[in-house]
Amino acid sequence: LPLLIKHYDEIAFYRHIELKPDFEVYLKSQEMGLLRVYTARLDGKIIAYSVYFVRSHIHYGGSIQAISDILYIHPDHRGFGNKLLAWCDNMLHNEGVEIVNMFVPVKRDFGGLLMSLGYEKMETIYTRRLK
């Protein structure tokens, strides 16, 4: 949780919305076999995590795809992001994932890193605050 709070403090776009993860949804997703959580640790302490939801794509029923939920690397350890993501991709590939979709926050744009790993820019997401 401390790393998650640090993550929120660094990239939260709408600061008026409280960080309040719905852990029950994560647990249910894990029970259903949809959740993948990969961590990197140093001396037993989590220094990075990458979380994905994996399932058959709703538009392409025969294609197993991973959608990135969150990715964070502690600022003191950001030099190994390419190795972490390549390892995550390999783990996902080994279980039959065909496509990995990564969401990149504007405040911490790591699109260049993704492109160096073979990712392609596919979409841009726009948000609007209504209240």
PDB file of C-alpha atoms in Angstrom:
ATOM      1  CA  LEU A   1       0.000   0.000   0.000  1.00  0.00           C
ATOM      2  CA  PRO A   2       2.765   2.577   0.677  1.00  0.00           C
ATOM      3  CA  LEU A   3       4.064   2.144  -2.897  1.00  0.00           C
ATOM      4  CA  LEU A   4       0.512   2.475  -4.244  1.00  0.00           C
ATOM      5  CA  ILE A   5       0.083   5.755  -2.348  1.00  0.00           C
ATOM      6  CA  LYS A   6       3.405   7.011  -3.732  1.00  0.00           C
ATOM      7  CA  HIS A   7       2.166   6.022  -7.207  1.00  0.00           C
ATOM      8  CA  TYR A   8      -1.080   7.962  -6.690  1.00  0.00           C
ATOM      9  CA  ASP A   9       0.789  11.023  -5.410  1.00  0.00           C
ATOM     10  CA  GLU A  10       3.005  10.989  -8.490  1.00  0.00           C
ATOM     11  CA  ILE A  11       0.477  10.541 -11.300  1.00  0.00           C
ATOM     12  CA  ALA A  12      -3.091  11.210 -10.099  1.00  0.00           C
ATOM     13  CA  PHE A  13      -4.749  13.498 -12.615  1.00  0.00           C
ATOM     14  CA  TYR A  14      -7.958  14.192 -10.690  1.00  0.00           C
ATOM     15  CA  ARG A  15      -6.680  14.826  -7.170  1.00  0.00           C
ATOM     16  CA  HIS A  16     -10.206  15.409  -5.852  1.00  0.00           C
ATOM     17  CA  ILE A  17     -10.949  11.700  -6.292  1.00  0.00           C
ATOM     18  CA  GLU A  18      -9.773   9.715  -3.274  1.00  0.00           C
ATOM     19  CA  LEU A  19      -7.533   6.706  -3.809  1.00  0.00           C
ATOM     20  CA  LYS A  20      -9.783   3.859  -2.702  1.00  0.00           C
ATOM     21  CA  PRO A  21      -9.002   0.599  -4.533  1.00  0.00           C
ATOM     22  CA  ASP A  22     -11.844  -1.901  -4.727  1.00  0.00           C
ATOM     23  CA  PHE A  23      -9.838  -4.851  -3.448  1.00  0.00           C
ATOM     24  CA  GLU A  24     -12.888  -7.112  -3.665  1.00  0.00           C
ATOM     25  CA  VAL A  25     -12.944  -6.677  -7.464  1.00  0.00           C
ATOM     26  CA  TYR A  26      -9.248  -7.560  -7.616  1.00  0.00           C
ATOM     27  CA  LEU A  27      -9.794 -10.655  -5.445  1.00  0.00           C
ATOM     28  CA  LYS A  28     -12.784 -11.777  -7.524  1.00  0.00           C
ATOM     29  CA  SER A  29     -10.793 -11.206 -10.719  1.00  0.00           C
ATOM     30  CA  GLN A  30      -7.990 -13.320  -9.290  1.00  0.00           C
ATOM     31  CA  GLU A  31     -10.459 -16.083  -8.357  1.00  0.00           C
ATOM     32  CA  MET A  32     -11.794 -15.989 -11.936  1.00  0.00           C
ATOM     33  CA  GLY A  33      -8.262 -16.324 -13.342  1.00  0.00           C
ATOM     34  CA  LEU A  34      -8.338 -12.859 -14.928  1.00  0.00           C
ATOM     35  CA  LEU A  35      -5.723 -11.024 -12.840  1.00  0.00           C
ATOM     36  CA  ARG A  36      -1.936 -11.060 -13.213  1.00  0.00           C
ATOM     37  CA  VAL A  37       0.218  -9.223 -10.690  1.00  0.00           C
ATOM     38  CA  TYR A  38       3.954  -9.092 -11.275  1.00  0.00           C
ATOM     39  CA  THR A  39       6.303  -7.515  -8.762  1.00  0.00           C
ATOM     40  CA  ALA A  40       9.988  -6.720  -8.491  1.00  0.00           C
ATOM     41  CA  ARG A  41      11.546  -6.836  -5.049  1.00  0.00           C
ATOM     42  CA  LEU A  42      14.770  -5.735  -3.484  1.00  0.00           C
ATOM     43  CA  ASP A  43      15.648  -7.350  -0.146  1.00  0.00           C
ATOM     44  CA  GLY A  44      12.046  -8.576   0.062  1.00  0.00           C
ATOM     45  CA  LYS A  45      10.567  -5.091  -0.400  1.00  0.00           C
ATOM     46  CA  ILE A  46       8.356  -4.380  -3.437  1.00  0.00           C
ATOM     47  CA  ILE A  47       9.994  -1.740  -5.637  1.00  0.00           C
ATOM     48  CA  ALA A  48       7.824  -2.175  -8.739  1.00  0.00           C
ATOM     49  CA  TYR A  49       4.588  -3.743  -9.875  1.00  0.00           C
ATOM     50  CA  SER A  50       2.748  -4.328 -13.105  1.00  0.00           C
ATOM     51  CA  VAL A  51      -0.880  -5.482 -12.997  1.00  0.00           C
ATOM     52  CA  TYR A  52      -2.920  -6.815 -15.920  1.00  0.00           C
ATOM     53  CA  PHE A  53      -6.378  -8.155 -16.614  1.00  0.00           C
ATOM     54  CA  VAL A  54      -6.190 -11.095 -19.027  1.00  0.00           C
ATOM     55  CA  ARG A  55      -9.143 -12.475 -20.949  1.00  0.00           C
ATOM     56  CA  SER A  56     -10.584 -13.189 -24.338  1.00  0.00           C
ATOM     57  CA  HIS A  57     -11.134  -9.822 -26.015  1.00  0.00           C
ATOM     58  CA  ILE A  58     -14.776  -8.774 -26.086  1.00  0.00           C
ATOM     59  CA  HIS A  59     -14.561  -7.852 -29.806  1.00  0.00           C
ATOM     60  CA  TYR A  60     -12.208 -10.637 -30.901  1.00  0.00           C
ATOM     61  CA  GLY A  61     -13.406 -13.731 -29.060  1.00  0.00           C
ATOM     62  CA  GLY A  62     -10.534 -15.962 -30.119  1.00  0.00           C
ATOM     63  CA  SER A  63      -7.822 -13.538 -29.011  1.00  0.00           C
ATOM     64  CA  ILE A  64      -6.510 -13.622 -25.437  1.00  0.00           C
ATOM     65  CA  GLN A  65      -5.389 -10.116 -24.549  1.00  0.00           C
ATOM     66  CA  ALA A  66      -3.899  -8.378 -21.529  1.00  0.00           C
ATOM     67  CA  ILE A  67      -4.936  -4.912 -20.481  1.00  0.00           C
ATOM     68  CA  SER A  68      -2.556  -3.093 -18.202  1.00  0.00           C
ATOM     69  CA  ASP A  69      -4.225  -1.858 -15.044  1.00  0.00           C
ATOM     70  CA  ILE A  70      -1.284  -0.195 -13.321  1.00  0.00           C
ATOM     71  CA  LEU A  71       2.469  -0.080 -13.649  1.00  0.00           C
ATOM     72  CA  TYR A  72       4.771   1.580 -11.169  1.00  0.00           C
ATOM     73  CA  ILE A  73       8.474   1.531 -10.491  1.00  0.00           C
ATOM     74  CA  HIS A  74       9.821   3.347  -7.453  1.00  0.00           C
ATOM     75  CA  PRO A  75      11.762   6.423  -8.642  1.00  0.00           C
ATOM     76  CA  ASP A  76      15.004   5.115  -7.112  1.00  0.00           C
ATOM     77  CA  HIS A  77      14.827   2.006  -9.326  1.00  0.00           C
ATOM     78  CA  ARG A  78      13.516   3.188 -12.691  1.00  0.00           C
ATOM     79  CA  GLY A  79      16.558   2.061 -14.677  1.00  0.00           C
ATOM     80  CA  PHE A  80      15.235  -1.477 -15.142  1.00  0.00           C
ATOM     81  CA  GLY A  81      11.775  -0.733 -16.563  1.00  0.00           C
ATOM     82  CA  ASN A  82      12.636  -2.294 -19.922  1.00  0.00           C
ATOM     83  CA  LYS A  83      13.700  -5.548 -18.247  1.00  0.00           C
ATOM     84  CA  LEU A  84      10.599  -5.622 -16.052  1.00  0.00           C
ATOM     85  CA  LEU A  85       8.226  -5.048 -18.967  1.00  0.00           C
ATOM     86  CA  ALA A  86      10.049  -7.538 -21.212  1.00  0.00           C
ATOM     87  CA  TRP A  87       9.777 -10.122 -18.418  1.00  0.00           C
ATOM     88  CA  CYS A  88       6.044  -9.389 -17.943  1.00  0.00           C
ATOM     89  CA  ASP A  89       5.499  -9.686 -21.698  1.00  0.00           C
ATOM     90  CA  ASN A  90       7.318 -13.018 -21.700  1.00  0.00           C
ATOM     91  CA  MET A  91       5.188 -14.315 -18.815  1.00  0.00           C
ATOM     92  CA  LEU A  92       2.003 -13.239 -20.606  1.00  0.00           C
ATOM     93  CA  HIS A  93       3.198 -14.710 -23.908  1.00  0.00           C
ATOM     94  CA  ASN A  94       3.920 -18.047 -22.221  1.00  0.00           C
ATOM     95  CA  GLU A  95       0.291 -18.349 -21.193  1.00  0.00           C
ATOM     96  CA  GLY A  96      -1.068 -17.564 -24.652  1.00  0.00           C
ATOM     97  CA  VAL A  97      -1.635 -13.813 -24.538  1.00  0.00           C
ATOM     98  CA  GLU A  98      -1.624 -12.451 -28.087  1.00  0.00           C
ATOM     99  CA  ILE A  99      -1.860  -8.683 -27.472  1.00  0.00           C
ATOM    100  CA  VAL A 100      -0.807  -6.492 -24.525  1.00  0.00           C
ATOM    101  CA  ASN A 101      -2.476  -3.089 -24.177  1.00  0.00           C
ATOM    102  CA  MET A 102      -0.668  -0.555 -21.998  1.00  0.00           C
ATOM    103  CA  PHE A 103      -2.192   2.680 -20.734  1.00  0.00           C
ATOM    104  CA  VAL A 104       0.364   5.473 -20.367  1.00  0.00           C
ATOM    105  CA  PRO A 105      -0.385   8.416 -18.076  1.00  0.00           C
ATOM    106  CA  VAL A 106       0.307  11.904 -19.375  1.00  0.00           C
ATOM    107  CA  LYS A 107       2.100  12.793 -16.141  1.00  0.00           C
ATOM    108  CA  ARG A 108       4.554   9.900 -16.514  1.00  0.00           C
ATOM    109  CA  ASP A 109       4.752   9.178 -20.219  1.00  0.00           C
ATOM    110  CA  PHE A 110       6.818   6.048 -20.806  1.00  0.00           C
ATOM    111  CA  GLY A 111       5.678   5.587 -24.402  1.00  0.00           C
ATOM    112  CA  GLY A 112       9.269   5.796 -25.658  1.00  0.00           C
ATOM    113  CA  LEU A 113      10.216   2.834 -23.482  1.00  0.00           C
ATOM    114  CA  LEU A 114       7.251   0.853 -24.791  1.00  0.00           C
ATOM    115  CA  MET A 115       8.114   1.660 -28.400  1.00  0.00           C
ATOM    116  CA  SER A 116      11.685   0.475 -27.800  1.00  0.00           C
ATOM    117  CA  LEU A 117      10.170  -2.869 -26.730  1.00  0.00           C
ATOM    118  CA  GLY A 118       8.088  -3.147 -29.913  1.00  0.00           C
ATOM    119  CA  TYR A 119       4.825  -1.564 -28.768  1.00  0.00           C
ATOM    120  CA  GLU A 120       2.915   0.649 -31.197  1.00  0.00           C
ATOM    121  CA  LYS A 121       0.790   3.679 -30.379  1.00  0.00           C
ATOM    122  CA  MET A 122      -2.787   2.661 -31.176  1.00  0.00           C
ATOM    123  CA  GLU A 123      -5.186   5.078 -29.470  1.00  0.00           C
ATOM    124  CA  THR A 124      -5.381   8.289 -27.502  1.00  0.00           C
ATOM    125  CA  ILE A 125      -7.802   8.579 -24.592  1.00  0.00           C
ATOM    126  CA  TYR A 126      -9.501  11.849 -23.666  1.00  0.00           C
ATOM    127  CA  THR A 127     -11.248  12.415 -20.355  1.00  0.00           C
ATOM    128  CA  ARG A 128     -13.605  15.114 -19.169  1.00  0.00           C
ATOM    129  CA  ARG A 129     -14.350  16.023 -15.588  1.00  0.00           C
ATOM    130  CA  LEU A 130     -18.128  16.362 -15.127  1.00  0.00           C
ATOM    131  CA  LYS A 131     -18.177  17.310 -11.448  1.00  0.00           C
TER     132      LYS A 131
END
